[in-house]
Every structure is written in C-alpha cells, then in structure tokens.
Coordinates of N, CA, C and O in Angstrom, one line a residue:
X1 N 89.6 101.3 94.2 CA 90.9 100.4 94.1 C 90.7 100.3 92.7 O 89.4 99.8 92.1
X2 N 91.9 100.2 92.0 CA 91.8 100.1 90.5 C 91.4 98.5 90.2 O 91.9 97.9 90.9
X3 N 91.4 98.4 88.6 CA 91.0 97.3 88.5 C 92.1 96.4 88.7 O 92.2 95.3 88.9
X4 N 93.4 97.0 88.1 CA 94.9 96.0 88.3 C 94.9 96.0 89.6 O 95.8 95.0 90.1
X5 N 94.8 96.8 90.7 CA 95.3 96.8 92.0 C 94.2 95.5 92.5 O 94.9 94.8 93.2
X6 N 93.2 95.6 92.1 CA 92.1 94.5 92.6 C 92.7 92.9 92.0 O 92.7 92.0 92.8
X7 N 93.5 93.0 90.8 CA 93.7 91.6 90.3 C 95.2 91.3 91.2 O 95.0 90.1 91.3
X8 N 95.9 92.0 91.5 CA 97.0 91.9 91.9 C 96.8 91.3 93.6 O 97.1 90.2 94.2
X9 N 95.8 92.2 94.2 CA 95.4 91.7 95.6 C 94.8 90.5 95.6 O 95.2 89.3 96.4
X10 N 94.0 89.9 94.3 CA 93.5 88.8 94.4 C 94.3 87.7 94.1 O 94.2 86.2 94.6
X11 N 95.3 87.9 93.2 CA 96.5 87.1 93.2 C 97.3 86.5 94.4 O 97.6 85.4 94.5
X12 N 97.6 87.6 95.0 CA 98.5 87.4 96.3 C 97.4 86.4 97.3 O 97.7 85.5 97.9
X13 N 96.0 86.9 97.3 CA 95.3 85.8 98.0 C 95.1 84.7 98.0 O 95.1 83.7 98.7
X14 N 95.3 84.3 96.4 CA 95.2 83.1 95.8 C 96.3 82.4 96.0 O 96.3 81.0 96.5
X15 N 97.3 82.6 95.9 CA 98.7 81.9 96.5 C 98.7 82.0 98.0 O 98.9 80.5 98.4
X16 N 98.2 82.4 98.7 CA 98.3 82.3 100.0 C 97.2 81.2 100.6 O 97.5 80.2 101.2
X17 N 96.1 81.3 100.1 CA 95.1 80.2 99.8 C 95.5 78.9 99.8 O 95.5 77.7 100.2
X18 N 96.4 78.7 98.1 CA 96.7 77.4 97.7 C 98.1 76.8 98.5 O 98.0 75.7 98.7
X19 N 98.7 77.8 99.3 CA 99.5 77.5 100.1 C 99.3 76.9 101.7 O 100.0 76.8 102.3
X20 N 97.8 77.2 101.8 CA 97.6 77.1 103.0 C 98.2 78.0 104.1 O 98.2 77.6 105.4
X21 N 98.4 79.5 103.8 CA 99.1 80.1 105.1 C 98.1 80.9 105.5 O 97.5 81.6 104.8
X22 N 98.0 81.1 106.6 CA 97.0 81.4 107.5 C 97.4 82.5 108.3 O 96.5 83.2 109.1
X23 N 98.5 82.9 108.8 CA 99.0 83.7 109.7 C 100.8 84.0 109.2 O 101.2 83.4 108.4
X24 N 101.0 85.6 109.5 CA 102.2 85.7 109.5 C 103.5 85.2 110.2 O 102.7 84.4 111.3
X25 N 104.6 85.2 110.1 CA 105.1 85.8 108.6 C 104.9 84.8 107.5 O 105.0 83.2 107.5
X26 N 104.5 85.5 106.4 CA 104.4 84.6 105.3 C 105.5 83.8 105.0 O 106.9 84.4 104.7
X27 N 106.0 82.7 104.6 CA 107.0 81.6 104.3 C 107.1 82.0 102.4 O 106.8 81.1 102.0
X28 N 107.8 83.2 102.2 CA 108.0 83.8 101.2 C 108.7 82.5 100.0 O 108.4 82.6 99.1
X29 N 109.5 81.9 100.7 CA 110.4 80.8 99.7 C 109.5 79.8 99.8 O 109.8 79.1 98.5
X30 N 108.4 79.6 100.6 CA 107.5 78.3 100.2 C 107.1 78.8 99.0 O 106.2 77.9 98.4
X31 N 106.2 80.0 99.0 CA 105.5 80.4 97.8 C 106.2 80.1 96.6 O 105.5 79.6 95.2
X32 N 107.6 80.5 96.5 CA 108.3 80.5 95.3 C 108.6 79.1 95.1 O 108.3 78.9 93.7
X33 N 108.7 78.0 95.8 CA 108.8 76.7 95.8 C 107.3 76.4 94.9 O 107.5 75.4 94.0
X34 N 106.3 76.7 95.6 CA 104.9 76.3 94.9 C 104.8 76.7 93.2 O 104.1 76.0 93.0
X35 N 105.5 77.7 93.0 CA 105.6 78.4 91.8 C 106.7 77.8 90.8 O 106.6 78.2 89.8
X36 N 107.3 77.0 91.5 CA 108.6 76.4 90.8 C 109.5 77.0 90.5 O 110.5 76.6 89.3
X37 N 109.8 77.8 91.1 CA 110.9 79.1 90.9 C 112.0 78.7 91.9 O 111.9 78.2 92.7
X38 N 113.1 78.6 91.0 CA 114.5 78.7 91.7 C 114.7 79.9 92.2 O 114.8 81.0 91.7
X39 N 115.3 79.9 93.4 CA 115.7 81.0 94.2 C 117.5 81.1 94.7 O 117.6 80.0 95.4
X40 N 118.1 81.8 94.3 CA 119.2 81.9 94.5 C 119.8 83.0 95.2 O 119.4 84.2 94.9
X41 N 120.4 82.8 96.6 CA 120.7 84.0 97.3 C 122.3 83.9 97.1 O 123.1 83.2 97.6
X42 N 122.7 85.2 96.4 CA 124.2 85.5 96.0 C 124.4 86.9 96.3 O 123.6 87.8 96.5
X43 N 125.8 87.1 96.8 CA 126.2 88.2 97.0 C 126.4 89.2 95.6 O 127.1 88.8 94.6
X44 N 125.5 90.2 95.8 CA 125.6 91.3 94.6 C 126.3 92.6 95.0 O 126.2 93.0 96.2
X45 N 127.3 93.1 93.8 CA 127.9 94.3 94.1 C 126.9 95.2 93.8 O 125.5 95.4 93.1
X46 N 127.4 96.6 94.7 CA 126.5 97.9 94.4 C 125.0 97.5 95.1 O 124.9 96.9 96.0
X47 N 124.0 98.5 94.4 CA 122.7 98.1 95.0 C 121.6 97.4 94.4 O 120.3 97.5 94.7
X48 N 122.1 96.4 93.7 CA 121.2 95.7 92.8 C 120.7 94.6 94.4 O 121.2 94.0 95.2
X49 N 119.2 94.5 94.2 CA 118.5 94.2 95.5 C 118.1 92.7 95.0 O 118.3 91.4 95.4
X50 N 117.8 92.4 93.8 CA 117.5 91.3 93.0 C 117.0 91.2 91.6 O 117.0 92.3 91.2
X51 N 116.9 90.0 90.8 CA 116.5 90.1 89.6 C 115.8 88.7 89.3 O 115.6 88.0 90.0
X52 N 115.0 88.7 88.1 CA 114.4 87.3 88.0 C 114.7 87.4 86.4 O 114.8 88.1 85.4
X53 N 115.2 85.8 86.0 CA 115.6 85.5 84.5 C 114.7 84.5 84.1 O 114.9 83.3 85.0
X54 N 113.8 84.8 82.8 CA 113.2 83.8 82.4 C 113.6 83.0 81.0 O 114.4 83.7 80.3
X55 N 113.2 81.9 81.0 CA 113.5 81.0 79.8 C 112.6 79.9 79.6 O 112.4 79.0 80.2
X56 N 111.7 80.3 78.4 CA 110.6 79.3 78.4 C 109.8 79.4 79.6 O 109.4 80.4 80.2
X57 N 109.5 78.3 80.2 CA 108.3 78.0 81.2 C 109.3 78.0 82.7 O 108.8 78.0 83.7
X58 N 110.5 78.3 82.6 CA 111.5 78.4 84.1 C 111.8 79.9 84.2 O 111.9 80.5 83.2
X59 N 112.3 79.7 85.4 CA 112.5 81.5 85.9 C 113.5 81.2 87.2 O 113.1 80.1 88.0
X60 N 114.6 81.9 87.3 CA 115.4 82.1 88.3 C 115.3 83.0 88.9 O 115.6 84.4 88.0
X61 N 115.2 83.2 90.2 CA 115.1 84.5 90.9 C 116.5 84.8 91.6 O 116.7 83.7 92.6
X62 N 116.8 85.7 91.6 CA 118.7 86.1 92.1 C 118.1 87.1 93.4 O 117.6 88.2 93.1
X63 N 118.4 86.7 94.8 CA 118.4 87.8 95.6 C 119.7 87.9 96.2 O 120.8 87.2 96.5
X64 N 119.9 89.4 96.7 CA 121.3 89.9 97.3 C 121.6 89.3 98.7 O 120.5 90.1 99.6
X65 N 122.2 88.5 99.1 CA 122.5 87.7 100.3 C 123.2 88.5 101.2 O 123.0 88.4 102.5
X66 N 123.8 90.0 100.8 CA 124.0 90.9 101.9 C 123.0 91.8 102.3 O 123.6 92.6 103.4
X67 N 121.7 91.8 101.8 CA 120.8 92.5 102.2 C 120.3 91.9 103.5 O 120.3 91.1 103.9
X68 N 119.7 92.8 104.4 CA 119.0 92.2 105.5 C 117.9 91.1 105.2 O 117.4 91.2 104.2
X69 N 117.6 90.4 106.4 CA 116.7 89.4 106.1 C 115.2 89.9 105.5 O 114.6 89.3 104.6
X70 N 114.6 90.8 106.0 CA 113.7 91.3 105.6 C 113.5 91.8 104.1 O 112.7 91.9 103.7
X71 N 114.6 92.8 103.9 CA 114.8 93.2 102.8 C 114.9 92.1 101.2 O 114.2 92.0 100.4
X72 N 115.6 90.9 101.8 CA 115.6 90.0 101.3 C 114.2 89.2 101.0 O 113.6 88.9 100.0
X73 N 113.3 89.1 101.7 CA 111.9 88.9 101.9 C 111.1 89.3 101.2 O 110.5 89.0 99.9
X74 N 111.4 90.9 101.1 CA 110.6 91.9 100.3 C 111.0 91.5 98.9 O 109.9 91.5 97.8
X75 N 112.1 91.6 98.6 CA 112.5 91.6 97.1 C 112.3 90.1 96.6 O 111.8 90.2 95.5
X76 N 112.1 89.0 97.2 CA 111.7 87.7 96.8 C 110.4 88.0 96.5 O 109.8 87.5 95.4
X77 N 109.5 88.5 97.3 CA 108.0 88.8 97.0 C 107.7 89.6 95.7 O 107.1 89.3 95.0
X78 N 108.7 90.5 95.7 CA 108.8 91.5 94.4 C 109.1 90.8 93.4 O 108.2 91.1 92.3
X79 N 109.9 90.1 93.2 CA 110.2 89.3 91.9 C 109.3 88.0 91.8 O 108.9 88.2 90.4
X80 N 108.6 87.6 92.5 CA 107.5 86.8 92.4 C 106.6 87.6 91.8 O 105.7 87.1 90.4
X81 N 106.2 88.9 92.0 CA 105.4 90.0 91.4 C 105.6 89.9 90.0 O 104.8 89.7 89.3
X82 N 106.9 90.0 89.9 CA 107.4 90.2 88.2 C 107.0 89.0 87.8 O 106.5 89.1 86.6
X83 N 107.3 87.9 88.3 CA 107.1 86.5 87.5 C 105.3 86.3 87.3 O 105.1 86.1 86.1
X84 N 104.6 86.6 88.2 CA 103.3 86.6 87.8 C 102.7 87.8 86.9 O 101.4 87.5 86.5
X85 N 103.2 89.0 87.2 CA 102.3 89.9 86.8 C 103.0 90.4 85.1 O 102.1 91.4 84.5
X86 N 103.9 89.9 85.1 CA 104.9 90.7 84.0 C 105.3 89.8 82.8 O 106.2 89.7 82.9
X87 N 104.4 88.7 82.4 CA 105.1 87.6 81.9 C 105.7 87.8 80.5 O 106.2 86.9 80.1
X88 N 105.6 88.9 79.9 CA 106.0 89.2 78.6 C 107.5 89.8 78.7 O 108.4 89.3 77.8
X89 N 107.9 90.2 79.7 CA 109.4 90.5 80.0 C 110.2 88.9 80.6 O 109.9 88.2 80.9
X90 N 111.7 89.2 79.5 CA 112.3 88.2 79.9 C 113.6 88.3 81.4 O 113.9 87.5 82.1
X91 N 113.6 89.7 81.6 CA 114.7 89.9 82.5 C 114.2 91.4 83.2 O 113.7 92.3 82.9
X92 N 114.2 91.1 84.5 CA 114.1 92.5 85.5 C 115.4 92.4 86.2 O 115.5 91.4 87.5
X93 N 115.5 93.5 86.4 CA 116.9 93.6 87.3 C 116.7 95.2 88.0 O 116.2 95.9 87.8
X94 N 116.4 95.2 89.4 CA 116.1 95.9 90.6 C 117.2 96.5 91.3 O 117.7 95.7 91.9
X95 N 117.5 97.6 90.8 CA 118.6 98.6 91.8 C 117.8 99.2 92.7 O 117.4 100.4 92.6
X96 N 117.9 98.7 93.9 CA 117.4 99.3 95.1 C 116.1 100.1 94.9 O 115.7 101.2 95.1
X97 N 115.2 99.2 94.7 CA 114.0 99.6 94.2 C 113.3 100.2 95.8 O 113.5 99.7 96.7
X98 N 112.6 101.2 95.9 CA 111.7 101.8 96.8 C 110.6 101.1 97.3 O 109.6 100.8 96.3
X99 N 110.3 101.2 98.7 CA 109.2 100.3 99.4 C 107.9 101.7 99.2 O 106.9 100.9 99.2
X100 N 108.6 102.9 99.4 CA 107.3 103.6 99.4 C 106.5 104.3 98.3 O 106.2 105.5 98.5
X101 N 106.2 103.3 97.2 CA 105.4 103.8 95.9 C 103.9 103.3 96.6 O 103.2 103.4 95.2
X102 N 103.6 103.0 97.6 CA 102.1 102.2 97.5 C 101.3 103.7 98.2 O 100.7 103.1 99.5
X103 N 101.0 104.7 97.9 CA 100.3 105.5 98.0 C 99.6 106.0 97.0 O 99.6 105.6 95.8
X104 N 98.7 107.0 97.8 CA 97.3 107.6 96.3 C 98.2 108.4 95.2 O 97.8 108.2 93.8
X105 N 99.5 108.6 95.1 CA 100.2 109.3 94.1 C 101.2 108.3 93.4 O 102.0 108.4 92.4
X106 N 101.0 106.9 93.7 CA 102.0 106.1 93.1 C 101.7 105.8 91.6 O 102.8 105.3 91.2
X107 N 100.7 105.7 91.2 CA 100.5 105.7 89.4 C 100.9 107.1 89.1 O 100.9 106.8 87.6
X108 N 101.5 108.0 89.6 CA 101.4 109.0 88.4 C 103.1 109.6 88.1 O 103.0 110.0 87.6
X109 N 103.8 108.5 88.8 CA 105.1 108.5 88.1 C 105.9 107.2 88.2 O 105.5 106.5 89.1
X110 N 107.1 106.9 87.7 CA 107.9 105.8 88.2 C 107.4 104.8 87.1 O 106.7 104.8 86.2
X111 N 108.1 103.6 87.1 CA 108.0 102.6 86.4 C 107.0 101.8 86.7 O 106.5 101.4 88.1
X112 N 105.6 101.8 86.1 CA 104.4 100.7 86.7 C 104.7 99.6 87.1 O 104.0 99.0 87.9
X113 N 105.7 98.9 86.2 CA 105.7 97.5 86.6 C 106.6 97.3 87.8 O 106.5 96.5 88.5
X114 N 107.2 98.2 88.5 CA 108.0 98.3 89.5 C 107.0 98.6 90.6 O 107.1 97.9 91.9
X115 N 106.1 99.5 90.5 CA 105.2 100.0 91.6 C 104.3 98.7 91.2 O 104.0 98.3 92.8
X116 N 103.8 98.3 90.5 CA 102.7 96.9 90.7 C 103.6 95.4 91.5 O 102.9 95.3 92.3
X117 N 104.9 95.6 91.0 CA 105.8 94.5 91.8 C 105.7 94.9 93.4 O 105.7 94.1 94.1
X118 N 105.9 96.1 93.8 CA 105.9 96.6 95.4 C 104.4 96.3 96.0 O 104.3 95.9 96.9
X119 N 103.3 96.6 95.2 CA 102.3 96.6 95.6 C 102.2 95.0 95.9 O 101.3 94.4 96.8
X120 N 102.2 94.1 94.8 CA 102.3 92.8 95.2 C 102.9 92.2 96.4 O 102.4 91.7 97.1
X121 N 104.2 92.5 96.6 CA 105.0 92.1 97.6 C 104.2 92.7 98.8 O 104.1 91.8 99.8
X122 N 103.7 93.8 99.0 CA 103.2 94.2 100.3 C 101.8 93.2 100.7 O 101.6 93.0 101.6
X123 N 101.0 93.0 99.6 CA 99.8 92.1 99.6 C 100.0 90.8 99.7 O 99.4 90.0 100.9
X124 N 101.3 90.4 99.4 CA 101.6 89.1 100.0 C 102.2 88.9 101.2 O 101.9 88.0 102.1
X125 N 103.1 89.7 101.4 CA 103.7 89.7 102.9 C 103.1 90.5 104.1 O 103.0 89.9 105.5
X126 N 102.0 91.2 103.7 CA 101.2 91.9 104.9 C 99.8 91.8 104.0 O 99.3 93.0 104.2
X127 N 99.1 90.6 104.0 CA 97.8 90.6 103.7 C 97.0 91.4 104.4 O 96.9 91.3 105.8
X128 N 96.0 92.2 104.1 CA 94.8 93.2 104.6 C 94.3 92.6 105.9 O 94.0 92.9 106.7
X129 N 93.7 90.8 105.8 CA 93.1 90.1 106.4 C 94.0 89.6 107.5 O 93.4 89.7 108.6
X130 N 95.3 89.5 107.5 CA 96.2 89.3 108.6 C 96.2 90.3 109.4 O 96.2 90.5 110.6
X131 N 96.6 91.8 108.7 CA 96.5 92.9 109.6 C 95.5 93.0 110.4 O 95.5 93.5 111.7
X132 N 94.3 93.1 109.4 CA 93.0 93.3 110.6 C 92.8 92.4 111.5 O 92.3 93.0 112.5
X133 N 93.1 91.3 111.4 CA 92.8 90.3 112.8 C 94.1 90.8 114.0 O 93.5 90.9 115.0
X134 N 95.3 91.2 113.2 CA 96.4 91.6 114.4 C 96.0 93.1 114.9 O 96.9 93.1 116.1
X135 N 95.1 93.5 114.2 CA 95.1 95.1 115.0 C 93.5 95.2 115.5 O 93.3 96.2 116.1
X136 N 92.7 94.2 115.6 CA 91.5 94.1 116.0 C 91.6 94.5 117.8 O 92.6 93.9 118.2
X137 N 90.9 95.2 118.1 CA 91.0 95.8 119.5 C 92.4 96.3 120.0 O 92.6 96.5 121.2
X138 N 92.9 97.1 119.0 CA 94.1 97.6 119.0 C 94.1 99.3 118.8 O 93.4 99.5 117.5
X139 N 94.8 100.2 119.8 CA 94.3 101.5 119.2 C 95.9 101.8 118.0 O 96.9 101.6 118.9
X140 N 96.0 101.9 117.4 CA 96.9 101.9 116.3 C 97.5 103.4 116.6 O 96.9 104.4 116.3
X141 N 99.0 103.4 116.9 CA 99.3 104.8 116.9 C 100.8 104.6 116.4 O 101.8 104.1 116.9
X142 N 101.1 105.7 115.2 CA 102.7 105.5 114.7 C 103.6 105.8 115.9 O 105.0 105.0 115.5
X143 N 103.3 106.5 116.9 CA 104.4 106.7 118.1 C 104.4 105.6 118.9 O 105.5 105.7 119.9
X144 N 103.9 104.3 118.9 CA 103.8 103.3 119.7 C 104.8 102.4 119.4 O 104.3 101.3 118.5
X145 N 106.0 102.6 119.8 CA 107.1 101.8 118.8 C 106.9 100.3 119.3 O 107.2 99.7 118.7
X146 N 106.6 100.2 120.6 CA 106.5 98.6 120.9 C 105.5 98.1 120.1 O 105.7 96.9 119.5
X147 N 104.3 98.5 119.8 CA 103.4 98.0 118.7 C 103.9 97.9 117.3 O 104.1 96.8 116.7
X148 N 104.5 98.9 116.6 CA 105.2 99.0 115.4 C 106.2 98.1 115.2 O 106.0 97.4 114.3
X149 N 107.3 97.8 116.4 CA 108.1 97.0 116.4 C 107.6 95.6 116.1 O 107.9 94.8 115.6
X150 N 106.8 95.3 117.2 CA 106.2 94.0 117.5 C 105.6 93.4 115.8 O 105.6 92.3 115.6
X151 N 104.7 94.4 115.4 CA 104.2 93.8 114.1 C 105.1 93.6 113.2 O 104.9 92.7 112.4
X152 N 106.3 94.8 112.9 CA 107.1 94.6 112.0 C 107.9 93.0 112.0 O 108.3 92.5 111.2
X153 N 108.3 92.8 113.1 CA 108.7 91.6 113.6 C 107.9 90.3 113.3 O 108.7 89.6 112.7
X154 N 106.7 90.4 113.7 CA 105.5 89.2 113.6 C 105.7 89.1 111.8 O 105.7 88.0 111.7
X155 N 105.5 90.1 111.0 CA 105.5 89.7 109.6 C 107.2 89.8 109.0 O 106.7 89.6 107.7
X156 N 108.1 89.8 109.6 CA 109.4 89.9 109.1 C 109.4 90.7 108.2 O 110.1 90.4 106.8
X157 N 109.2 92.3 108.3 CA 109.1 93.2 107.2 C 109.8 94.5 107.9 O 109.8 94.5 109.5
X158 N 110.3 95.3 107.4 CA 111.0 96.5 107.7 C 109.7 97.5 108.3 O 108.7 97.4 107.7
X159 N 110.1 97.9 109.2 CA 109.0 99.2 110.0 C 108.4 100.0 108.9 O 107.5 100.1 109.1
X160 N 109.7 100.4 108.0 CA 109.0 101.3 106.9 C 108.1 100.7 106.1 O 107.1 101.5 105.8
X161 N 108.2 99.7 105.6 CA 107.3 98.7 105.0 C 105.8 98.8 105.6 O 104.7 98.4 104.7
X162 N 106.1 98.4 107.1 CA 104.8 98.3 107.2 C 104.1 99.3 107.4 O 103.0 99.8 107.3
X163 N 105.0 100.5 107.8 CA 104.0 101.8 108.0 C 103.3 102.1 106.6 O 102.5 102.8 106.6
X164 N 104.1 101.9 105.6 CA 103.6 102.4 104.2 C 102.5 101.8 104.0 O 101.0 101.9 103.3
X165 N 102.4 100.3 104.4 CA 101.5 99.2 104.2 C 99.9 99.9 105.0 O 99.0 99.8 104.4
X166 N 100.2 100.2 106.4 CA 99.2 100.6 107.0 C 98.6 101.9 106.4 O 97.3 102.1 106.3
X167 N 99.6 102.8 106.0 CA 99.0 104.2 105.6 C 98.2 103.7 104.1 O 97.2 104.3 103.9
X168 N 98.6 102.8 103.4 CA 97.9 102.7 102.2 C 96.6 101.8 102.3 O 95.5 102.0 101.6
X169 N 96.3 100.9 103.2 CA 95.3 100.4 103.9 C 94.0 101.8 104.6 O 93.1 100.8 105.0
X170 N 94.8 102.4 105.0 CA 93.9 103.4 105.8 C 93.7 103.5 107.2 O 93.1 104.0 107.9
X171 N 94.9 102.6 108.0 CA 95.0 102.5 109.1 C 95.8 103.4 109.7 O 95.6 103.8 110.9
X172 N 96.4 104.0 109.1 CA 97.3 105.3 109.7 C 97.1 106.5 108.7 O 97.2 106.6 107.6
X173 N 97.2 107.8 109.5 CA 97.2 108.8 108.6 C 98.5 109.9 109.2 O 99.0 109.5 110.0
X174 N 99.4 110.1 108.0 CA 100.4 110.7 108.2 C 100.6 111.9 107.5 O 99.8 112.2 106.7

C-alpha cells in the first residue's frame, strides 16, 4: 500500500472512531456534520454528481438530489475526501466520476485527486474491518447474488462499488 493510500485509510478510520461508528451503514451525513460541513441536496442538470465550495474555513457540499440514494452517499463521501485531502483547492466539481478506479492500475491515469477521493469514499463507506467481520465464515462468490445484494444493501452502496471494493481488498478475483 502506498504511503498516500495508507494516510487516506487512516483518515477514514479516524473519522469513524471519532464519530463512534462501529457498523454499517456509515451515516455519512453525520460524518459531514461532525466536520462542520454544510450539505445541500439539490437537483443538478446533466451528469453533475456533486461539488464542494470552500471559503476560508467553511465549506458547502452540493449533492445531486436526482441521483439514487446510494450514489448520493458515495458522492458525499467523495466530496468529504476532497475536503480532507485536497485543502489547497477552492472548488471541485465532479461530472459523473467513476467508482471503478480502485484497482492496481488506478494510479496510472486519470486525475489523481479524483482517484484519491474515490478511494477515501470506499474506505469510509466500506471499511475493511467492517467487511472482514461481515465476511467471516462466509464463502465469497461474485455469482452469489443473495450475498452480494445483501452486503450492498447493508452498506447502502451500489453492487458495483461493493464488488470494486472487495476486489481492491483481495476478497474477490475478477
């Protein structure tokens, strides 16, 4: 694990510990509140998923209310990642960022800050320790729709985000 990824993982774990979150689904809005972030849910046109606007020590996160609840949660976690990891920037606008950037090749292309924000969102919403506990004594099979759908629902993430996370953690091979 790279030093930067280790820092991102530690940042997400620290937030979960500070908020006393011990199981999924992670109440990502509560995490934002603990960071004194204002969150606004508004319908955005086009493929805009979310944005963060900073002024001095304050930030407002905008989330596209037209998107599925799971997408909104991931977008909010992604924007929190920008807030914590990329402090020098004033505005981030995400047009349909992809969730499938968390693999061995993720650092080879694309915007590094978007990759880091996606990685942070996955760490926050699907912490390795939570997944490890949920997968204990289970035979993980990507073809087991009942298990995969159940886990996605438990974590309130898309099945695609869950699969990418499980691949990234080495639980699944695809």
